[in-house]
Short mmCIF file of C-alpha atoms and ligand atoms in Angstrom, two decimals:
data_model
loop_
_atom_site.label_atom_id
_atom_site.label_comp_id
_atom_site.label_asym_id
_atom_site.label_seq_id
_atom_site.Cartn_x
_atom_site.Cartn_y
_atom_site.Cartn_z
CA MET A 14 178.96 -104.54 -15.17
CA SER A 15 178.86 -108.07 -16.54
CA PHE A 16 176.77 -109.12 -19.49
CA ASP A 17 174.52 -112.16 -20.06
CA LEU A 18 175.90 -113.04 -23.47
CA ALA A 19 178.01 -111.74 -26.31
CA ILE A 20 176.69 -111.39 -29.84
CA VAL A 21 179.42 -111.80 -32.45
CA GLY A 22 178.49 -110.47 -35.89
CA LEU A 23 176.25 -107.44 -36.20
CA GLY A 24 174.66 -108.00 -39.57
CA VAL A 25 170.90 -107.74 -39.93
CA ILE A 26 170.22 -110.73 -37.66
CA GLY A 27 172.80 -109.99 -34.94
CA ALA A 28 171.92 -106.30 -34.62
CA ASN A 29 168.18 -106.95 -34.46
CA LEU A 30 168.55 -109.81 -31.98
CA ALA A 31 170.58 -107.49 -29.75
CA LEU A 32 167.76 -104.92 -29.72
CA ASN A 33 165.14 -107.62 -29.15
CA MET A 34 167.12 -109.00 -26.22
CA LEU A 35 167.60 -105.57 -24.66
CA GLU A 36 163.86 -105.05 -24.81
CA HIS A 37 163.40 -108.29 -22.89
CA GLY A 38 165.73 -107.36 -20.05
CA ILE A 39 168.66 -109.40 -21.39
CA ARG A 40 172.05 -107.69 -21.41
CA PRO A 41 174.07 -108.48 -24.54
CA VAL A 42 177.49 -107.11 -25.35
CA CYS A 43 178.19 -107.01 -29.07
CA PHE A 44 181.22 -107.33 -31.27
CA ASP A 45 181.85 -107.02 -34.99
CA GLN A 46 185.03 -106.61 -37.03
CA ALA A 47 183.49 -103.64 -38.83
CA PRO A 48 183.72 -100.45 -36.73
CA CYS A 49 180.74 -98.90 -38.56
CA LYS A 50 178.49 -101.72 -37.34
CA LEU A 51 179.70 -101.22 -33.79
CA ASP A 52 178.96 -97.50 -34.04
CA ARG A 53 175.44 -98.15 -35.29
CA CYS A 54 174.71 -100.53 -32.41
CA ARG A 55 176.21 -98.14 -29.88
CA ARG A 56 173.95 -95.38 -31.18
CA GLU A 57 170.96 -97.67 -30.62
CA GLY A 58 171.93 -98.15 -26.98
CA VAL A 59 173.56 -101.59 -27.23
CA ALA A 60 176.80 -102.19 -25.32
CA VAL A 61 179.68 -102.96 -27.66
CA ALA A 62 183.19 -104.34 -27.22
CA GLU A 63 186.18 -103.33 -29.32
CA SER A 64 187.55 -106.88 -29.59
CA LEU A 65 186.48 -110.49 -29.19
CA GLU A 66 188.70 -110.73 -26.09
CA ALA A 67 187.05 -107.66 -24.54
CA ALA A 68 183.59 -109.08 -25.25
CA VAL A 69 184.45 -112.40 -23.57
CA SER A 70 186.05 -110.71 -20.57
CA ARG A 71 182.83 -108.80 -19.82
CA LEU A 72 180.61 -111.89 -19.59
CA SER A 73 179.20 -113.54 -16.49
CA ARG A 74 179.73 -117.31 -16.21
CA PRO A 75 179.06 -119.63 -17.84
CA ARG A 76 179.95 -117.46 -20.79
CA ILE A 77 177.61 -117.54 -23.76
CA LEU A 78 178.77 -116.55 -27.23
CA LEU A 79 176.08 -116.09 -29.85
CA LEU A 80 177.53 -116.18 -33.36
CA CYS A 81 175.46 -114.43 -36.03
CA LEU A 82 177.89 -114.92 -38.90
CA PRO A 83 177.75 -115.96 -42.55
CA ALA A 84 177.87 -119.76 -42.82
CA GLY A 85 181.19 -121.34 -43.71
CA PRO A 86 184.83 -120.67 -42.85
CA THR A 87 184.07 -117.46 -40.89
CA VAL A 88 182.34 -119.57 -38.23
CA ASP A 89 185.37 -121.89 -37.91
CA HIS A 90 187.71 -118.92 -37.80
CA VAL A 91 185.80 -117.23 -34.96
CA ILE A 92 185.47 -120.50 -33.01
CA ARG A 93 189.24 -121.01 -33.32
CA ARG A 94 189.82 -117.53 -31.91
CA LEU A 95 187.33 -118.09 -29.10
CA ARG A 96 188.60 -121.48 -27.92
CA PRO A 97 191.59 -120.25 -25.85
CA LEU A 98 189.38 -117.59 -24.27
CA LEU A 99 186.75 -120.05 -23.05
CA GLU A 100 186.64 -122.87 -20.53
CA ALA A 101 184.59 -125.99 -19.85
CA GLY A 102 180.93 -125.16 -19.26
CA ASP A 103 180.89 -122.12 -21.55
CA VAL A 104 178.55 -122.30 -24.54
CA ILE A 105 178.86 -121.21 -28.17
CA VAL A 106 175.62 -120.81 -30.12
CA ASP A 107 175.84 -120.68 -33.91
CA ALA A 108 172.69 -118.91 -35.14
CA GLY A 109 173.79 -118.72 -38.78
CA ASN A 110 172.55 -120.85 -41.67
CA SER A 111 175.36 -123.40 -41.20
CA HIS A 112 175.31 -126.76 -42.94
CA PHE A 113 174.29 -129.43 -40.43
CA ALA A 114 177.38 -131.55 -41.20
CA ASP A 115 179.64 -128.62 -40.25
CA THR A 116 177.64 -128.23 -37.05
CA MET A 117 178.10 -131.92 -36.24
CA LYS A 118 181.84 -131.60 -36.74
CA ARG A 119 182.09 -128.44 -34.61
CA ALA A 120 179.98 -129.99 -31.84
CA ARG A 121 182.31 -133.02 -31.73
CA GLU A 122 185.43 -130.87 -31.58
CA LEU A 123 184.14 -128.55 -28.87
CA GLN A 124 182.84 -131.46 -26.80
CA THR A 125 186.41 -132.70 -26.36
CA VAL A 126 187.26 -129.51 -24.45
CA GLY A 127 183.95 -129.36 -22.56
CA ILE A 128 182.60 -126.32 -24.40
CA GLY A 129 178.88 -126.61 -25.13
CA PHE A 130 177.77 -126.01 -28.71
CA VAL A 131 174.29 -125.24 -29.94
CA GLY A 132 173.58 -125.19 -33.69
CA LEU A 133 170.61 -122.88 -33.79
CA GLY A 134 168.40 -122.66 -36.86
CA LEU A 135 166.82 -119.20 -36.86
CA SER A 136 164.06 -118.12 -39.15
CA GLY A 137 162.18 -114.89 -39.60
CA GLY A 138 164.69 -112.53 -41.19
CA ALA A 139 165.27 -109.03 -39.84
CA SER A 140 161.77 -108.57 -38.48
CA GLY A 141 161.79 -111.99 -36.77
CA ALA A 142 165.11 -111.26 -35.10
CA ARG A 143 163.77 -107.88 -33.96
CA HIS A 144 160.25 -108.86 -32.87
CA GLY A 145 160.17 -112.64 -32.45
CA ALA A 146 161.85 -115.38 -34.45
CA SER A 147 161.47 -119.14 -34.68
CA PHE A 148 164.40 -121.06 -33.16
CA MET A 149 165.33 -124.65 -34.03
CA ALA A 150 167.97 -125.79 -31.57
CA GLY A 151 170.36 -128.71 -31.86
CA GLY A 152 173.28 -129.62 -29.63
CA SER A 153 173.86 -131.02 -26.19
CA SER A 154 170.71 -130.71 -24.13
CA ALA A 155 172.79 -129.33 -21.21
CA ALA A 156 174.12 -126.51 -23.41
CA TRP A 157 170.61 -125.75 -24.63
CA ARG A 158 169.31 -125.61 -21.04
CA THR A 159 171.97 -122.97 -20.28
CA VAL A 160 170.94 -120.68 -23.13
CA ARG A 161 167.26 -121.56 -23.50
CA PRO A 162 165.80 -118.74 -21.35
CA TYR A 163 167.30 -116.10 -23.63
CA PHE A 164 165.81 -117.60 -26.77
CA LEU A 165 162.45 -118.34 -25.21
CA ALA A 166 162.30 -114.64 -24.31
CA VAL A 167 162.92 -113.37 -27.84
CA ALA A 168 161.04 -116.06 -29.75
CA ALA A 169 157.78 -115.49 -31.56
CA ARG A 170 154.74 -116.95 -29.84
CA ALA A 171 152.03 -119.16 -31.22
CA GLU A 172 149.01 -119.69 -29.00
CA GLY A 173 151.05 -118.21 -26.17
CA ARG A 174 153.90 -120.72 -26.50
CA PRO A 175 157.39 -119.61 -27.57
CA CYS A 176 158.46 -120.90 -30.96
CA ALA A 177 161.81 -122.23 -29.77
CA ALA A 178 162.67 -125.83 -29.06
CA TRP A 179 165.46 -128.36 -28.84
CA LEU A 180 165.16 -130.91 -31.63
CA GLY A 181 168.04 -133.25 -30.86
CA PRO A 182 171.82 -133.45 -30.55
CA ASP A 183 174.50 -131.79 -32.71
CA GLY A 184 173.18 -131.02 -36.22
CA ALA A 185 169.42 -131.47 -35.59
CA GLY A 186 168.66 -127.73 -35.38
CA HIS A 187 170.52 -126.76 -38.53
CA PHE A 188 169.10 -129.77 -40.37
CA ALA A 189 165.63 -128.56 -39.39
CA LYS A 190 166.47 -125.07 -40.69
CA MET A 191 167.67 -126.58 -43.96
CA VAL A 192 164.38 -128.50 -44.28
CA HIS A 193 162.54 -125.26 -43.45
CA ASN A 194 164.27 -123.60 -46.38
CA GLY A 195 163.54 -126.51 -48.72
CA ILE A 196 159.86 -126.06 -47.86
CA GLU A 197 160.26 -122.27 -48.13
CA TYR A 198 161.53 -122.56 -51.72
CA ALA A 199 158.65 -124.90 -52.65
CA LEU A 200 155.91 -122.75 -51.08
CA MET A 201 157.27 -119.58 -52.70
CA GLU A 202 157.37 -121.31 -56.08
CA LEU A 203 153.85 -122.75 -55.63
CA ILE A 204 152.39 -119.32 -54.89
CA ALA A 205 154.27 -117.84 -57.85
CA GLU A 206 152.89 -120.58 -60.15
CA VAL A 207 149.33 -119.94 -58.98
CA HIS A 208 149.85 -116.23 -59.47
CA ALA A 209 151.11 -116.84 -63.02
CA PHE A 210 147.95 -118.88 -63.69
CA LEU A 211 145.77 -116.05 -62.40
CA GLU A 212 147.64 -113.41 -64.35
CA ARG A 213 148.32 -115.10 -67.65
CA LEU A 214 145.42 -117.49 -68.04
CA LEU A 215 142.64 -115.70 -66.16
CA GLY A 216 143.72 -112.11 -66.80
CA TYR A 217 143.98 -111.04 -63.16
CA GLY A 218 145.69 -107.71 -62.50
CA PRO A 219 147.90 -107.27 -59.42
CA GLU A 220 145.16 -105.72 -57.30
CA GLU A 221 142.65 -108.47 -58.14
CA ALA A 222 145.19 -111.20 -57.42
CA ALA A 223 146.15 -109.50 -54.14
CA ALA A 224 142.49 -109.35 -53.13
CA LEU A 225 142.00 -113.04 -53.96
CA PHE A 226 145.12 -114.05 -51.99
CA GLY A 227 143.83 -111.88 -49.14
CA ARG A 228 140.58 -113.89 -49.10
CA TRP A 229 142.44 -117.22 -49.25
CA ASN A 230 144.63 -116.02 -46.44
CA GLU A 231 141.60 -115.93 -44.16
CA GLY A 232 141.04 -119.67 -44.63
CA GLU A 233 142.99 -122.92 -44.41
CA LEU A 234 145.69 -121.55 -46.72
CA GLY A 235 146.50 -118.68 -44.38
CA SER A 236 150.27 -118.15 -44.30
CA TYR A 237 152.95 -115.52 -43.99
CA LEU A 238 154.08 -116.12 -47.59
CA LEU A 239 150.58 -115.65 -48.99
CA GLU A 240 150.18 -112.48 -46.94
CA ILE A 241 153.43 -110.92 -48.14
CA THR A 242 152.62 -111.91 -51.73
CA GLY A 243 149.48 -109.77 -51.52
CA ASN A 244 151.57 -106.90 -50.14
CA ILE A 245 154.11 -107.23 -52.97
CA LEU A 246 151.39 -107.29 -55.63
CA ARG A 247 149.89 -104.07 -54.28
CA ARG A 248 153.22 -102.26 -54.28
CA ASP A 249 154.18 -99.76 -57.00
CA ASP A 250 157.75 -99.23 -58.10
CA PRO A 251 158.82 -95.82 -56.75
CA ILE A 252 161.11 -95.28 -59.75
CA THR A 253 158.68 -95.91 -62.61
CA GLY A 254 155.33 -95.88 -60.84
CA ARG A 255 154.49 -99.26 -62.42
CA PRO A 256 153.39 -102.31 -60.38
CA VAL A 257 156.63 -103.43 -58.78
CA LEU A 258 156.42 -107.01 -60.10
CA GLU A 259 156.65 -105.68 -63.67
CA VAL A 260 160.15 -104.34 -63.07
CA VAL A 261 161.53 -107.31 -61.10
CA GLU A 262 163.80 -109.61 -63.14
CA ASP A 263 162.71 -113.25 -63.14
CA ALA A 264 166.11 -114.89 -62.47
CA VAL A 265 166.08 -116.04 -58.82
CA ARG A 266 169.22 -116.37 -56.77
CA HIS A 267 169.79 -118.47 -53.68
CA LYS A 268 172.23 -118.85 -50.82
CA GLY A 269 172.36 -122.62 -50.77
CA THR A 270 170.11 -123.96 -48.04
CA GLY A 271 167.35 -125.06 -50.45
CA LYS A 272 169.97 -126.81 -52.53
CA TRP A 273 171.29 -128.58 -49.43
CA ALA A 274 167.73 -129.77 -48.68
CA ALA A 275 167.44 -131.23 -52.19
CA ILE A 276 170.83 -132.95 -51.86
CA ALA A 277 169.95 -134.30 -48.40
CA ALA A 278 166.66 -135.70 -49.70
CA LEU A 279 168.44 -137.57 -52.49
CA GLU A 280 171.22 -138.72 -50.22
CA LEU A 281 168.79 -140.02 -47.58
CA GLY A 282 166.56 -141.66 -50.19
CA VAL A 283 163.55 -139.46 -49.46
CA ALA A 284 161.22 -138.66 -52.36
CA ALA A 285 160.83 -134.90 -52.01
CA PRO A 286 160.21 -133.87 -55.63
CA THR A 287 158.33 -130.69 -54.80
CA LEU A 288 161.21 -129.42 -52.68
CA ILE A 289 163.65 -130.35 -55.41
CA GLU A 290 161.51 -128.65 -58.08
CA GLY A 291 161.38 -125.53 -55.93
CA PHE A 292 165.14 -125.36 -56.24
CA ALA A 293 165.29 -126.51 -59.88
CA ALA A 294 162.84 -123.78 -60.89
CA ARG A 295 165.33 -121.22 -59.55
CA LEU A 296 168.11 -122.79 -61.59
CA VAL A 297 166.06 -122.64 -64.80
CA SER A 298 165.00 -119.08 -64.01
CA ALA A 299 168.65 -118.08 -63.66
CA ASP A 300 169.39 -119.06 -67.27
CA LEU A 301 167.96 -115.77 -68.45
CA ARG A 302 170.00 -115.38 -71.63
CA GLY A 303 169.53 -118.98 -72.69
CA ARG A 304 165.78 -118.73 -72.22
CA ARG A 305 165.65 -115.58 -74.26
CA ALA A 306 167.75 -117.10 -77.04
CA ARG A 307 165.55 -120.21 -77.28
CA GLY A 308 162.25 -118.40 -76.73
CA SER A 309 161.45 -117.06 -80.19
CA GLY A 310 159.63 -119.55 -82.34
CA TRP A 311 158.60 -121.78 -79.44
CA PRO A 312 155.06 -122.93 -80.33
CA GLU A 313 152.40 -121.07 -78.46
CA ALA A 314 149.70 -123.17 -76.82
CA LYS A 315 146.20 -122.23 -77.86
CA VAL A 316 143.48 -122.82 -75.32
CA GLU A 317 140.19 -121.17 -74.57
CA LYS A 318 140.31 -118.70 -71.74
CA PRO A 319 138.75 -120.34 -68.69
CA ASP A 320 136.06 -118.62 -66.67
CA PRO A 321 137.79 -116.81 -63.77
CA GLU A 322 134.74 -117.20 -61.50
CA THR A 323 134.81 -120.98 -61.67
CA VAL A 324 138.57 -121.49 -61.92
CA ALA A 325 139.76 -119.32 -59.01
CA PRO A 326 138.24 -121.60 -56.30
CA ILE A 327 139.81 -124.60 -58.07
CA LEU A 328 143.20 -122.95 -57.76
CA GLU A 329 142.68 -122.44 -54.04
CA ARG A 330 142.08 -126.17 -53.50
CA ALA A 331 144.99 -127.05 -55.78
CA LEU A 332 147.32 -124.82 -53.79
CA LEU A 333 146.11 -126.40 -50.56
CA ALA A 334 146.83 -129.93 -51.79
CA ALA A 335 150.24 -128.96 -53.16
CA SER A 336 151.19 -127.12 -49.95
CA ILE A 337 150.28 -130.22 -47.93
CA ALA A 338 152.55 -132.22 -50.24
CA ALA A 339 155.45 -129.78 -49.79
CA PHE A 340 155.17 -129.73 -46.00
CA THR A 341 154.81 -133.52 -45.83
CA GLN A 342 157.91 -134.04 -47.95
CA GLY A 343 159.77 -131.70 -45.60
CA PHE A 344 158.69 -133.63 -42.51
CA ASP A 345 159.62 -136.89 -44.27
CA LEU A 346 163.07 -135.45 -44.87
CA MET A 347 163.41 -134.38 -41.24
CA ALA A 348 162.33 -137.84 -40.08
CA ALA A 349 164.92 -139.49 -42.33
CA GLY A 350 167.69 -137.14 -41.10
CA SER A 351 166.73 -137.87 -37.53
CA ARG A 352 166.77 -141.64 -38.13
CA ARG A 353 170.14 -141.52 -39.91
CA HIS A 354 171.83 -139.41 -37.22
CA GLY A 355 170.00 -140.75 -34.17
CA TRP A 356 168.50 -137.39 -33.19
CA LYS A 357 165.06 -138.70 -32.16
CA THR A 358 163.54 -135.42 -33.31
CA ASP A 359 159.96 -134.89 -32.20
CA LEU A 360 158.31 -133.83 -35.48
CA ALA A 361 155.22 -132.43 -33.78
CA ARG A 362 157.49 -130.19 -31.72
CA LEU A 363 159.16 -129.00 -34.92
CA ALA A 364 155.76 -128.21 -36.46
CA ARG A 365 154.95 -126.22 -33.31
CA VAL A 366 158.16 -124.20 -33.62
CA TRP A 367 157.25 -123.33 -37.22
CA ARG A 368 153.83 -121.96 -36.28
CA GLY A 369 155.18 -118.50 -35.47
CA GLY A 370 158.02 -116.19 -36.45
CA CYS A 371 159.40 -118.19 -39.37
CA ILE A 372 158.98 -117.70 -43.10
CA ILE A 373 156.88 -120.87 -43.61
CA ARG A 374 154.46 -120.18 -40.77
CA ALA A 375 151.04 -121.23 -41.92
CA ARG A 376 147.69 -122.26 -40.53
CA LEU A 377 148.25 -125.73 -41.98
CA LEU A 378 150.95 -126.31 -39.38
CA ASP A 379 148.31 -126.57 -36.64
CA ARG A 380 147.02 -129.61 -38.51
CA PHE A 381 150.53 -131.01 -38.83
CA VAL A 382 151.10 -130.67 -35.08
CA THR A 383 148.14 -132.96 -34.42
CA ALA A 384 148.75 -135.35 -37.29
CA LEU A 385 152.45 -135.77 -36.54
CA ALA A 386 151.77 -136.50 -32.89
CA HIS A 387 149.34 -139.31 -33.79
CA ARG A 388 150.40 -140.28 -37.28
CA PRO A 389 149.16 -143.62 -38.57
CA LYS A 390 151.97 -146.18 -38.58
CA GLU A 391 151.09 -147.20 -42.12
CA GLY A 392 150.48 -144.25 -44.39
CA GLY A 393 151.93 -141.46 -42.23
CA VAL A 394 150.56 -137.94 -42.17
CA LEU A 395 148.81 -138.29 -45.53
CA ALA A 396 146.63 -141.00 -43.99
CA ALA A 397 145.78 -138.95 -40.88
CA PRO A 398 142.02 -138.18 -40.95
CA TRP A 399 142.10 -134.43 -41.65
CA PHE A 400 144.76 -134.73 -44.35
CA ALA A 401 143.19 -137.78 -46.00
CA GLU A 402 139.88 -135.97 -46.20
CA ARG A 403 141.33 -132.69 -47.49
CA LEU A 404 143.46 -134.40 -50.10
CA ARG A 405 140.54 -136.48 -51.36
CA GLY A 406 138.57 -133.24 -51.54
CA SER A 407 141.20 -131.32 -53.49
CA VAL A 408 143.14 -133.69 -55.71
CA ALA A 409 140.58 -133.28 -58.51
CA GLU A 410 141.25 -129.52 -58.44
CA LEU A 411 145.01 -130.07 -58.49
CA ARG A 412 144.57 -132.40 -61.49
CA ARG A 413 142.48 -129.81 -63.32
CA THR A 414 144.93 -127.01 -62.54
CA VAL A 415 147.99 -128.92 -63.71
CA GLY A 416 146.16 -130.28 -66.74
CA PHE A 417 144.96 -126.86 -67.77
CA ALA A 418 148.36 -125.27 -67.23
CA ALA A 419 150.02 -127.99 -69.31
CA ARG A 420 147.59 -127.47 -72.18
CA ALA A 421 148.10 -123.72 -71.97
CA GLY A 422 151.89 -124.02 -72.00
CA LEU A 423 152.28 -122.56 -68.52
CA PRO A 424 155.10 -124.21 -66.59
CA VAL A 425 154.00 -125.17 -63.06
CA PRO A 426 156.79 -127.50 -61.88
CA CYS A 427 155.96 -127.52 -58.18
CA LEU A 428 152.21 -127.97 -58.68
CA ALA A 429 152.88 -130.76 -61.17
CA SER A 430 155.42 -132.53 -58.99
CA ALA A 431 153.10 -132.32 -55.98
CA LEU A 432 150.31 -133.87 -58.04
CA VAL A 433 152.48 -136.69 -59.35
CA TRP A 434 153.88 -137.37 -55.89
CA LEU A 435 150.39 -137.46 -54.36
CA GLU A 436 149.09 -139.76 -57.10
CA MET A 437 152.00 -142.14 -56.59
CA MET A 438 151.80 -142.02 -52.81
CA HIS A 439 148.17 -143.14 -53.02
CA ALA A 440 148.59 -145.83 -55.67
CA PRO A 441 148.29 -149.40 -54.34
CA ARG A 442 150.06 -150.63 -57.50
CA LEU A 443 152.40 -148.61 -59.68
CA HIS A 444 153.78 -148.89 -63.18
CA THR A 445 157.16 -149.56 -61.55
CA ALA A 446 156.67 -153.34 -61.68
CA LEU A 447 157.94 -152.98 -65.22
CA VAL A 448 161.06 -151.18 -64.01
CA GLN A 449 161.79 -154.14 -61.70
CA ALA A 450 161.40 -156.48 -64.65
CA GLN A 451 163.65 -154.33 -66.87
CA ARG A 452 166.39 -154.31 -64.23
CA ASP A 453 166.30 -158.08 -64.08
CA TYR A 454 166.14 -158.47 -67.86
CA PHE A 455 169.33 -156.59 -68.58
CA GLY A 456 171.18 -156.87 -65.28
CA ALA A 457 169.91 -160.09 -63.66
CA HIS A 458 169.23 -158.08 -60.49
CA GLY A 459 166.32 -160.30 -59.50
CA ILE A 460 162.69 -159.45 -58.77
CA ARG A 461 160.36 -159.86 -55.83
CA ARG A 462 157.07 -161.50 -56.82
CA THR A 463 153.53 -160.67 -55.80
CA ASP A 464 152.55 -164.31 -55.26
CA ARG A 465 155.42 -165.86 -53.25
CA PRO A 466 158.36 -164.82 -51.10
CA GLY A 467 161.99 -164.97 -52.17
CA CYS A 468 164.00 -163.52 -55.02
CA TYR A 469 163.48 -164.71 -58.58
CA HIS A 470 164.41 -163.86 -62.14
CA ILE A 471 161.67 -163.13 -64.64
CA ASP A 472 162.29 -166.51 -66.30
CA GLY A 473 160.98 -168.10 -63.08
CA THR A 474 164.36 -169.31 -61.76
CA ARG A 475 165.46 -168.52 -58.19
CA VAL A 476 168.23 -166.00 -57.67
C1 6PG B 523 164.53 -117.46 -42.96
C2 6PG B 523 165.13 -117.53 -44.35
C3 6PG B 523 166.53 -117.08 -44.43
C4 6PG B 523 167.17 -117.35 -45.79
C5 6PG B 523 166.70 -116.41 -46.82
C6 6PG B 523 167.49 -116.47 -48.11
O1 6PG B 523 164.03 -118.48 -42.54
O2 6PG B 523 164.58 -116.40 -42.33
O3 6PG B 523 165.08 -118.87 -44.77
O4 6PG B 523 167.27 -117.71 -43.45
O5 6PG B 523 168.52 -117.23 -45.68
O6 6PG B 523 165.35 -116.62 -47.08
O7 6PG B 523 167.42 -117.69 -48.71
P1 6PG B 523 167.84 -117.82 -50.25
O8 6PG B 523 168.81 -116.73 -50.54
O9 6PG B 523 168.49 -119.16 -50.38
O10 6PG B 523 166.59 -117.67 -51.03
#
């Protein structure tokens, strides 16, 4: 019997994708270096091969190799081993969280021998891989056409459409996944900041906060992350019986993709402060011992306790405005990556792919689909009618939230950065005229004037 494709790497994602594919009438053969993983898959009814060579030999043509491996050298190592076993027309799909620059390099190398390469961003974790994930594909369009039916079959669906799409050549898919994770970090941090406000300043207990998030989840803020936050808040620790959040340490780790998004934003000259703060907050959180050492004696802020009844709806609007900012910065980053690398990524298509299966799926993305498809040339998404109206209707609440948190000594870096970014993005004239003047004063870099074209110095002479 010949198989449709081989899955290499049977970690959480590979093993669950194999089961999902089987359920959809696709026949995968699986391989992993670890015999225990092979045994587990075999027990679940998945065909396994004892070596990479055996897996390849059992495939129908063109042969498709789906790599579900940790990002980095392992991917290069496996590709090196596969190359002599494959021929022109075969396709390798890398479904790991690879860096887009690595994907671009691998795509170039494999193209020289006619092997198709798809860098596939996959989001949704174990449950997405098992029941429907979101797939962001990059690579040659011919290679994607070869493998597309398999991923359309196992993708999540939003309004009946599979959440899987080709976003451009070589690194476009993995770049999109990196942007996804930059947004993921920011949204997680935003929800955590709002929860801290509810808990520490309004006195909400876990059940009350979960109920409030549940209500918000029914409206425009509806999202997977808000939903799971409610579930987490309701959970008790089986060891101590206390609410689980009380026993979770506050130092957050990361695997790198959110950091890559922050680096890419800076490198491409995209202002994405909320994404960067989402990552920076994790870095500060990780300095557990330092925080503890500095903590005693830090002046406590004294404010009157606000009225929960009136403040909770303000927080909802604030979170909406800040979430719009985070998503918009992510799409700006994707647009810049696409421009730099010539991917011609359709941003509305990307928003559609994120509507189901992935970690950042949210009702707001329906609005982004429309706004990105018809975004105003000047002003972008923020100037699209629905967004302009919502932001005008919620910036006051974001201002009040950040202002109150600052007075109360509650750090809300993502809410604050979203507010500052929104204020600046809507300011016809900024304080930065002075920065231009300073640059010229000490460095003779020249200024552009408001009243005439050309480059001048601040003493009125031409550059
Ligand atoms: C997803 C996630 C996933 C990511 C984890 C861990 O879309 O399914 O983004 O791919 O690897 O969330 O990320 P950190 O360890 O960096 O938080």
